[in-house]
Coordinates of C-alpha atoms in Angstrom, one line a residue:
M134 CA 0.0 0.0 0.0
G135 CA 2.9 2.3 0.9
N136 CA 4.5 1.8 -2.5
I137 CA 1.2 2.7 -4.3
D138 CA 1.0 5.9 -2.3
N139 CA 4.6 6.9 -3.1
R140 CA 4.0 6.3 -6.8
F141 CA 0.8 8.3 -6.7
M142 CA 2.6 11.2 -4.9
K143 CA 5.4 11.1 -7.5
Y144 CA 2.8 11.2 -10.3
R145 CA 1.1 14.2 -8.7
R146 CA 4.4 16.0 -8.3
L147 CA 5.4 15.2 -11.9
K148 CA 2.0 16.5 -13.1
M149 CA 2.4 19.7 -11.1
Y150 CA 6.0 20.2 -12.5
R151 CA 4.6 19.7 -16.0
R152 CA 1.9 22.4 -15.4
I153 CA 4.5 24.8 -14.0
F154 CA 6.8 24.1 -16.9
C155 CA 4.0 24.6 -19.4
F156 CA 3.0 27.9 -17.7
L157 CA 6.5 29.2 -17.6
L158 CA 7.0 28.2 -21.3
G159 CA 3.8 29.9 -22.3
F160 CA 4.5 33.0 -20.2
S161 CA 8.1 33.3 -21.6
S162 CA 6.7 32.8 -25.1
V163 CA 4.3 35.7 -24.6
I164 CA 7.0 38.0 -23.2
A165 CA 9.4 37.0 -26.1
F166 CA 6.7 37.7 -28.7
A167 CA 5.8 41.1 -27.0
L168 CA 9.5 42.1 -27.2
F169 CA 9.7 40.9 -30.8
Y170 CA 6.5 42.9 -31.6
V171 CA 8.0 46.1 -30.0
Y172 CA 11.3 45.5 -31.8
E173 CA 9.6 45.2 -35.2
W174 CA 7.3 48.2 -34.4
N175 CA 10.4 50.4 -33.9
R176 CA 12.0 49.1 -37.2
M177 CA 9.2 50.3 -39.4
P178 CA 8.8 54.1 -39.6
E179 CA 5.3 55.6 -39.5
V180 CA 6.2 58.1 -42.3
I181 CA 8.4 57.2 -45.3
Y182 CA 9.4 59.9 -47.7
V183 CA 10.4 59.0 -51.3
E184 CA 12.1 61.3 -53.7
A185 CA 9.7 62.6 -56.4
N186 CA 10.1 61.3 -60.0
K187 CA 12.8 58.8 -59.1
E188 CA 12.6 55.0 -58.5
Q189 CA 13.7 54.1 -55.0
V190 CA 14.2 50.8 -53.3
L191 CA 12.9 50.2 -49.7
D192 CA 14.2 47.3 -47.8
F193 CA 13.2 47.4 -44.1
G194 CA 12.9 43.6 -43.8
V195 CA 9.9 43.7 -41.5
P196 CA 7.6 40.7 -41.7
A197 CA 4.5 42.9 -42.3
R198 CA 2.0 42.9 -45.2
G199 CA -1.0 44.9 -46.1
E200 CA -2.6 47.1 -48.7
L201 CA -1.4 50.4 -50.1
Y202 CA -3.9 53.0 -51.2
L203 CA -4.1 56.7 -52.1
E204 CA -4.9 58.7 -49.0
S205 CA -7.0 61.3 -50.7
V206 CA -8.1 61.8 -54.3
E207 CA -9.6 64.7 -56.1
V208 CA -11.7 63.3 -59.0
G209 CA -10.2 64.3 -62.3
N210 CA -6.9 65.5 -60.8
Y211 CA -5.0 62.4 -59.7
G212 CA -1.5 63.2 -61.0
E213 CA 0.9 60.3 -61.5
P214 CA 0.6 57.4 -59.1
I215 CA 3.3 56.9 -56.5
I216 CA 3.4 53.2 -57.3
E217 CA 3.3 52.7 -61.1
S218 CA 1.1 49.5 -60.9
I219 CA -1.7 51.3 -59.0
S220 CA -4.6 52.3 -61.2
H221 CA -7.3 54.8 -60.4
S222 CA -11.0 54.7 -60.9
S223 CA -13.6 57.5 -60.6
A224 CA -14.2 56.2 -57.0
G225 CA -10.6 56.4 -56.0
S226 CA -7.7 54.1 -56.2
Q227 CA -7.4 50.3 -56.2
A228 CA -5.4 49.0 -53.2
L229 CA -2.2 47.3 -54.0
K230 CA -0.9 44.3 -51.9
I231 CA 2.5 45.2 -50.4
D232 CA 5.0 43.1 -48.5
F233 CA 7.6 44.9 -46.4
S234 CA 9.6 41.7 -45.7
K235 CA 10.9 42.1 -49.3
E236 CA 12.4 44.9 -51.4
I237 CA 9.9 47.4 -52.7
V238 CA 10.5 49.6 -55.6
L239 CA 8.6 52.9 -55.4
S240 CA 8.3 55.6 -58.1
G241 CA 6.7 58.8 -56.8
A242 CA 5.3 62.1 -58.3
S243 CA 5.1 65.3 -56.4
D244 CA 2.4 65.8 -53.7
E245 CA 1.1 62.3 -53.6
V246 CA 0.4 60.7 -50.2
Y247 CA -0.3 57.0 -49.8
C248 CA -1.1 54.8 -46.8
A249 CA -0.4 51.2 -46.1
D250 CA -2.4 49.4 -43.4
L251 CA 0.0 46.7 -42.3
K252 CA -0.4 43.5 -40.4
L253 CA 2.5 41.5 -38.8
F254 CA 2.8 38.2 -40.8
G255 CA -0.3 39.4 -42.6
I256 CA -2.4 38.5 -39.6
L257 CA -1.8 40.7 -36.5
P258 CA -2.7 44.5 -36.6
Y259 CA 0.5 46.4 -36.8
K260 CA 0.6 50.0 -37.9
T261 CA -0.5 52.4 -40.7
V262 CA 2.5 53.8 -42.7
R263 CA 2.2 57.0 -44.7
I264 CA 4.3 57.2 -47.8
E265 CA 4.9 60.8 -49.1
T266 CA 6.9 62.2 -51.9
L267 CA 9.5 64.9 -51.4
D268 CA 10.9 67.0 -54.2
T269 CA 14.6 66.8 -54.9
Y270 CA 16.2 69.2 -52.4
E271 CA 19.7 70.7 -52.1
V272 CA 20.9 72.6 -49.1
I273 CA 24.2 74.1 -47.9
P274 CA 25.4 72.4 -44.7
S275 CA 26.5 75.1 -42.3
G276 CA 27.8 74.2 -38.8
Q277 CA 28.4 77.9 -37.9
T278 CA 27.7 79.0 -34.3
I279 CA 24.8 81.4 -33.9
G280 CA 23.5 83.6 -31.1
I281 CA 19.7 83.1 -30.6
Y282 CA 17.3 85.7 -29.3
V283 CA 13.6 85.0 -29.1
K284 CA 10.8 87.3 -27.9
M285 CA 8.0 85.4 -26.3
D286 CA 4.5 85.7 -27.4
G287 CA 3.4 87.4 -24.2
I288 CA 4.7 87.5 -20.7
Y289 CA 5.7 83.9 -19.7
V290 CA 5.0 82.7 -16.2
I291 CA 7.9 80.6 -15.0
D292 CA 6.4 79.8 -11.6
I293 CA 4.5 81.4 -8.6
G294 CA 5.8 82.0 -5.1
D295 CA 5.0 83.6 -1.8
F296 CA 6.2 86.9 -0.3
Q297 CA 5.7 88.8 2.9
S298 CA 3.0 91.5 2.7
S299 CA 3.3 94.9 4.3
Q300 CA 1.0 93.4 7.0
G301 CA 3.5 90.7 7.8
H302 CA 1.5 87.9 6.2
T303 CA 2.7 85.3 3.7
V304 CA 0.7 85.8 0.5
I305 CA 0.5 84.6 -3.1
P306 CA -2.0 86.9 -4.8
C307 CA -1.9 85.0 -8.1
E308 CA -2.4 81.6 -6.5
G309 CA -5.2 79.7 -8.3
K310 CA -5.2 82.3 -11.1
L311 CA -1.8 81.8 -12.8
Q312 CA 0.4 78.8 -13.2
S313 CA 3.7 77.8 -14.7
G314 CA 3.5 77.8 -18.5
D315 CA 0.9 80.6 -18.8
Y316 CA 1.3 83.5 -21.2
I317 CA -0.1 86.8 -20.1
I318 CA -1.1 88.6 -23.3
A319 CA -3.2 91.5 -22.0
V320 CA -4.0 93.6 -18.9
N321 CA -7.3 95.3 -18.5
G322 CA -7.9 94.8 -22.2
E323 CA -4.6 96.3 -23.3
K324 CA -2.1 94.2 -25.2
L325 CA 1.0 93.3 -23.4
S326 CA 4.4 92.2 -24.7
R327 CA 7.2 93.5 -22.3
K328 CA 8.0 92.3 -18.8
K329 CA 9.0 95.9 -17.9
D330 CA 5.6 97.3 -18.8
F331 CA 3.7 94.6 -16.8
T332 CA 5.9 95.2 -13.8
E333 CA 5.1 98.9 -13.9
I334 CA 1.4 98.2 -14.2
I335 CA 1.5 96.1 -11.1
Q336 CA 3.6 98.6 -9.1
T337 CA 1.2 101.5 -10.0
S338 CA -2.0 99.5 -9.4
N339 CA -2.5 100.7 -5.8
G340 CA -3.8 97.2 -5.0
E341 CA -6.7 97.4 -7.5
D342 CA -7.8 94.4 -9.5
L343 CA -5.9 93.5 -12.7
H344 CA -8.0 91.7 -15.3
L345 CA -5.5 89.5 -17.2
T346 CA -6.0 87.7 -20.5
I347 CA -3.8 84.6 -20.5
V348 CA -3.2 81.7 -22.9
R349 CA -3.0 78.3 -21.2
E350 CA -2.4 75.2 -23.3
E351 CA -3.5 77.1 -26.4
K352 CA -6.8 78.3 -24.8
E353 CA -7.5 81.9 -24.0
L354 CA -8.7 82.6 -20.5
Q355 CA -9.7 85.6 -18.3
V356 CA -8.5 85.8 -14.7
T357 CA -8.5 88.6 -12.1
V358 CA -5.5 89.1 -9.8
T359 CA -5.3 91.7 -6.9
P360 CA -1.7 92.9 -6.2
E361 CA -0.6 93.2 -2.6
M362 CA 2.1 95.5 -1.1
A363 CA 5.2 93.7 0.0
L364 CA 7.5 94.6 2.9
D365 CA 9.7 96.7 0.5
G366 CA 6.7 98.9 -0.4
Q367 CA 6.3 97.5 -3.9
Y368 CA 3.1 95.9 -5.2
K369 CA 3.5 92.3 -6.3
I370 CA 1.4 89.4 -7.5
G371 CA 3.8 86.5 -6.6
A372 CA 4.7 85.4 -10.1
W373 CA 8.1 84.8 -11.6
I374 CA 8.0 86.0 -15.2
R375 CA 10.1 86.6 -18.3
D376 CA 9.5 87.9 -21.9
S377 CA 12.6 86.7 -23.8
L378 CA 15.3 84.0 -24.1
Q379 CA 18.8 83.9 -25.5
G380 CA 21.4 81.3 -26.1
V381 CA 24.0 79.8 -28.3
G382 CA 23.4 77.0 -30.9
T383 CA 24.4 75.9 -34.4
M384 CA 22.9 76.5 -37.8
T385 CA 22.3 73.3 -39.7
F386 CA 21.7 74.4 -43.3
V387 CA 20.7 77.2 -45.6
D388 CA 18.9 76.5 -48.8
T389 CA 19.3 78.3 -52.2
K390 CA 16.5 80.8 -51.2
G391 CA 18.3 81.9 -48.1
E392 CA 16.0 80.0 -45.7
Y393 CA 17.7 78.2 -42.8
A394 CA 17.1 75.6 -40.2
A395 CA 19.0 75.3 -36.9
L396 CA 19.3 73.5 -33.6
G397 CA 17.3 70.3 -34.6
H398 CA 15.2 70.7 -31.5
A399 CA 12.9 73.4 -30.0
V400 CA 13.9 76.4 -28.0
R401 CA 12.6 75.5 -24.5
D402 CA 12.3 77.5 -21.3
A403 CA 15.2 76.5 -19.0
D404 CA 13.1 76.4 -15.9
T405 CA 9.9 74.7 -17.2
N406 CA 11.3 72.8 -20.2
E407 CA 8.2 73.9 -22.1
L408 CA 8.4 74.8 -25.8
V409 CA 8.5 78.5 -26.1
S410 CA 5.8 80.3 -28.1
I411 CA 7.5 83.2 -29.8
S412 CA 6.3 86.4 -31.4
N413 CA 9.6 87.1 -33.2
G414 CA 13.3 86.5 -32.9
A415 CA 16.7 87.0 -34.5
L416 CA 20.1 85.4 -35.0
Y417 CA 23.3 87.2 -34.3
E418 CA 27.0 86.6 -34.8
T419 CA 28.6 85.0 -31.9
S420 CA 32.2 84.6 -30.7
I421 CA 33.2 81.5 -28.7
V422 CA 34.6 82.5 -25.3
S423 CA 35.3 79.2 -23.8
I424 CA 34.5 75.4 -24.0
S425 CA 33.7 73.3 -21.0
R426 CA 34.6 69.7 -21.7
G427 CA 32.0 67.0 -21.3
E428 CA 32.6 64.5 -18.5
E429 CA 30.5 61.5 -17.4
G430 CA 27.4 62.9 -15.7
E431 CA 28.4 66.5 -16.5
P432 CA 27.5 67.7 -20.1
G433 CA 30.0 70.2 -21.5
E434 CA 29.0 73.5 -22.9
I435 CA 30.1 76.2 -25.3
T436 CA 30.1 79.7 -23.9
G437 CA 29.6 82.4 -26.5
L438 CA 29.5 86.1 -26.6
I439 CA 26.4 87.2 -28.6
Q440 CA 26.9 90.5 -30.5
Y441 CA 23.6 92.2 -30.5
D442 CA 24.7 95.1 -32.7
K443 CA 22.5 95.8 -35.7
D444 CA 25.3 95.1 -38.1
K445 CA 25.9 91.7 -36.4
K446 CA 22.4 90.5 -37.1
I447 CA 22.4 87.3 -39.3
G448 CA 18.7 86.6 -39.8
N449 CA 15.2 86.4 -38.5
I450 CA 13.5 83.6 -36.5
E451 CA 10.1 82.9 -37.8
G452 CA 9.2 79.5 -36.2
N453 CA 10.1 77.4 -33.2
T454 CA 9.1 73.8 -33.5
I455 CA 10.1 70.4 -32.0
S456 CA 12.4 70.0 -35.0
G457 CA 14.3 73.3 -34.6
I458 CA 14.1 77.0 -35.4
Y459 CA 13.5 78.4 -38.9
G460 CA 13.7 81.7 -40.8
D461 CA 15.6 83.7 -43.3
V462 CA 19.3 84.7 -43.5
T463 CA 19.5 88.4 -44.1
K464 CA 23.3 88.8 -44.0
T465 CA 24.3 86.9 -47.0
E466 CA 28.1 87.6 -46.6
W467 CA 28.0 85.6 -43.3
L468 CA 27.3 82.5 -45.4
E469 CA 30.9 82.7 -46.7
G470 CA 32.0 80.9 -43.5
N471 CA 30.3 77.7 -44.8
I472 CA 32.8 75.2 -46.0
E473 CA 30.5 72.9 -48.1
Q474 CA 28.8 73.4 -51.4
P475 CA 25.1 72.7 -51.9
M476 CA 24.4 68.9 -51.5
E477 CA 21.4 66.6 -51.6
I478 CA 19.6 65.5 -48.6
A479 CA 19.5 61.8 -47.7
L480 CA 16.2 60.2 -46.7
K481 CA 16.2 58.0 -43.6
Q482 CA 16.1 54.8 -45.6
E483 CA 19.4 55.8 -47.3
I484 CA 21.3 56.2 -44.0
E485 CA 23.7 53.5 -43.1
L486 CA 25.4 52.4 -39.9
G487 CA 29.1 53.4 -40.0
E488 CA 31.3 56.4 -40.8
A489 CA 30.0 59.9 -41.2
Y490 CA 31.2 63.4 -40.2
I491 CA 29.7 66.5 -38.5
I492 CA 30.5 70.2 -39.2
S493 CA 31.0 72.5 -36.2
A494 CA 32.6 75.9 -35.6
I495 CA 33.5 75.4 -32.0
T496 CA 37.1 76.6 -32.7
G497 CA 35.7 79.7 -34.5
E498 CA 36.0 78.3 -37.9
C499 CA 33.9 75.5 -39.5
E500 CA 35.7 72.1 -39.4
K501 CA 34.8 68.5 -40.2
Y502 CA 34.9 65.9 -37.4
E503 CA 34.6 62.2 -37.8
V504 CA 31.7 60.3 -36.1
E505 CA 30.1 56.9 -36.3
I506 CA 26.4 56.2 -36.8
I507 CA 25.8 53.4 -34.3
D508 CA 22.0 53.2 -34.3
I509 CA 19.1 54.3 -36.5
N510 CA 15.6 54.5 -35.0
Y511 CA 12.9 54.7 -37.6
N512 CA 10.1 55.2 -35.1
N513 CA 8.7 58.7 -35.6
T514 CA 7.6 59.3 -32.0
E515 CA 11.0 60.7 -30.8
K516 CA 12.3 62.7 -33.8
K517 CA 15.2 64.3 -31.9
R518 CA 16.6 60.8 -31.0
A519 CA 16.4 59.2 -34.5
L520 CA 20.1 58.8 -34.8
T521 CA 22.7 57.8 -32.3
I522 CA 26.2 58.9 -33.1
E523 CA 29.6 58.4 -31.5
V524 CA 32.5 60.9 -31.9
T525 CA 35.6 59.2 -33.1
D526 CA 37.6 62.2 -34.1
E527 CA 40.6 62.5 -31.7
K528 CA 40.8 66.3 -32.1
L529 CA 37.2 66.8 -31.1
L530 CA 37.5 64.4 -28.2
E531 CA 40.5 66.2 -27.0
L532 CA 38.8 69.6 -27.4
T533 CA 35.3 68.9 -26.0
G534 CA 35.2 65.3 -24.8
G535 CA 32.6 64.6 -27.5
I536 CA 29.2 66.4 -27.9
V537 CA 28.6 69.5 -25.8
Q538 CA 25.7 72.0 -25.4
G539 CA 25.8 74.5 -28.1
M540 CA 26.6 72.0 -30.8
S541 CA 23.0 71.2 -31.3
G542 CA 22.2 71.7 -35.0
S543 CA 25.6 70.6 -36.3
P544 CA 24.9 69.0 -39.7
I545 CA 25.7 65.3 -40.1
I546 CA 27.1 64.2 -43.5
Q547 CA 27.3 60.7 -44.9
N548 CA 28.2 59.5 -48.5
G549 CA 28.1 63.1 -49.8
K550 CA 24.6 63.9 -48.5
I551 CA 23.3 65.7 -45.4
I552 CA 21.5 63.1 -43.3
G553 CA 20.6 65.0 -40.1
A554 CA 21.7 67.2 -37.3
V555 CA 23.1 66.7 -33.8
T556 CA 20.4 67.3 -31.1
H557 CA 21.6 66.1 -27.7
V558 CA 24.4 64.5 -25.8
L559 CA 24.2 61.3 -23.7
V560 CA 25.0 62.8 -20.3
N561 CA 26.8 59.7 -19.0
E562 CA 28.6 59.1 -22.3
P563 CA 29.6 62.5 -23.6
E564 CA 31.3 61.0 -26.6
K565 CA 27.9 59.9 -27.8
G566 CA 24.9 61.9 -28.8
Y567 CA 21.5 61.9 -30.7
G568 CA 20.5 63.3 -34.0
I569 CA 17.4 64.1 -36.0
F570 CA 16.7 63.0 -39.6
I571 CA 17.1 65.9 -42.1
E572 CA 13.8 65.1 -43.6
N573 CA 12.1 66.0 -40.3
M574 CA 13.8 69.4 -40.3
L575 CA 12.4 70.0 -43.8
E576 CA 8.8 69.3 -42.7
H577 CA 8.4 72.9 -41.6

């Protein structure tokens, strides 16, 4: 009887072990597939540009299939199809089966936009990919250091804070009315643009209500704040404010029309890290004063002397976006400092891992420095981290330790084409940094 019980217990344990094994096997398979799915998701871009009127081979090697169709069609005005085998009818376009696990040859005409609804292995929902044409474009890579001055679109609220009133109380008059990130654009119905003017209005208010028009998260609001007298005899509302920003960066390129792009990332407020809404701005000539080398955990920095004289103005700032600042160069003789001739842009699918170079004027003159492209991220969610580069140039490593603040916007060149711009440094590895695709800088 005892032997039977022992065999039964062994059987039950064996059965339990098998269940545990099957569970762990199933669980690990799910985790492995999830990781595989995320990996494949990141390998396929959400937007693919192809050069207009030129056959181009795409080879992403992603096991995804689906149908390609024209996104929007105006009846009677179709233009040339982006894929030559797609035909059009009066109702729109016929979908074309497409397999991104194989090479795809595309031929595009200007201003056509197609979409591909893809499924992993042709079964699992994956993502929708837009395919757009981009006209052949040549730009002059720059790399010159620029002084940046932007005027905010209103009075920017950095933060709120308390102070001691003349009665000895701790007060914050604007509490619940203003918050970090607000733009004050009018007081009592009068337009406002200068911090100095707003401060004077507060100090001469005699404690009477101020009716403020503010913009918060792109919505216009009305709030009323009552200033209080502080211990120093000045009326205050308890808000830290500013109306402008300045800094040093790098111009990425200028096109044949004199339009430029710089930085590769947005101008953000240093205290709130919010993208700054600007009313206007300008670029100025800048002299490099010093370079702080980058160390592990301590990003380096270029210190420049911005020359705000009228004759030192380089151009205007017309836009501030997540992909950089944009505008026109007004001082054409300044462009003589560029060391490259006009060159074509490279679309992301043309970029390769391996050797490249950047252009920077950290020594005062534009020079080329060797780098290595060590990773390409096609996922469109983080444009400013699309490329990962590593500085291999001994001269630049000796001078700066790698990538330093102020080099943002330095153009990246590979195979005779401009592929992107430096955007950020890896704080713990200053010899490495991130970059943005040049096509994303051209979107604006």
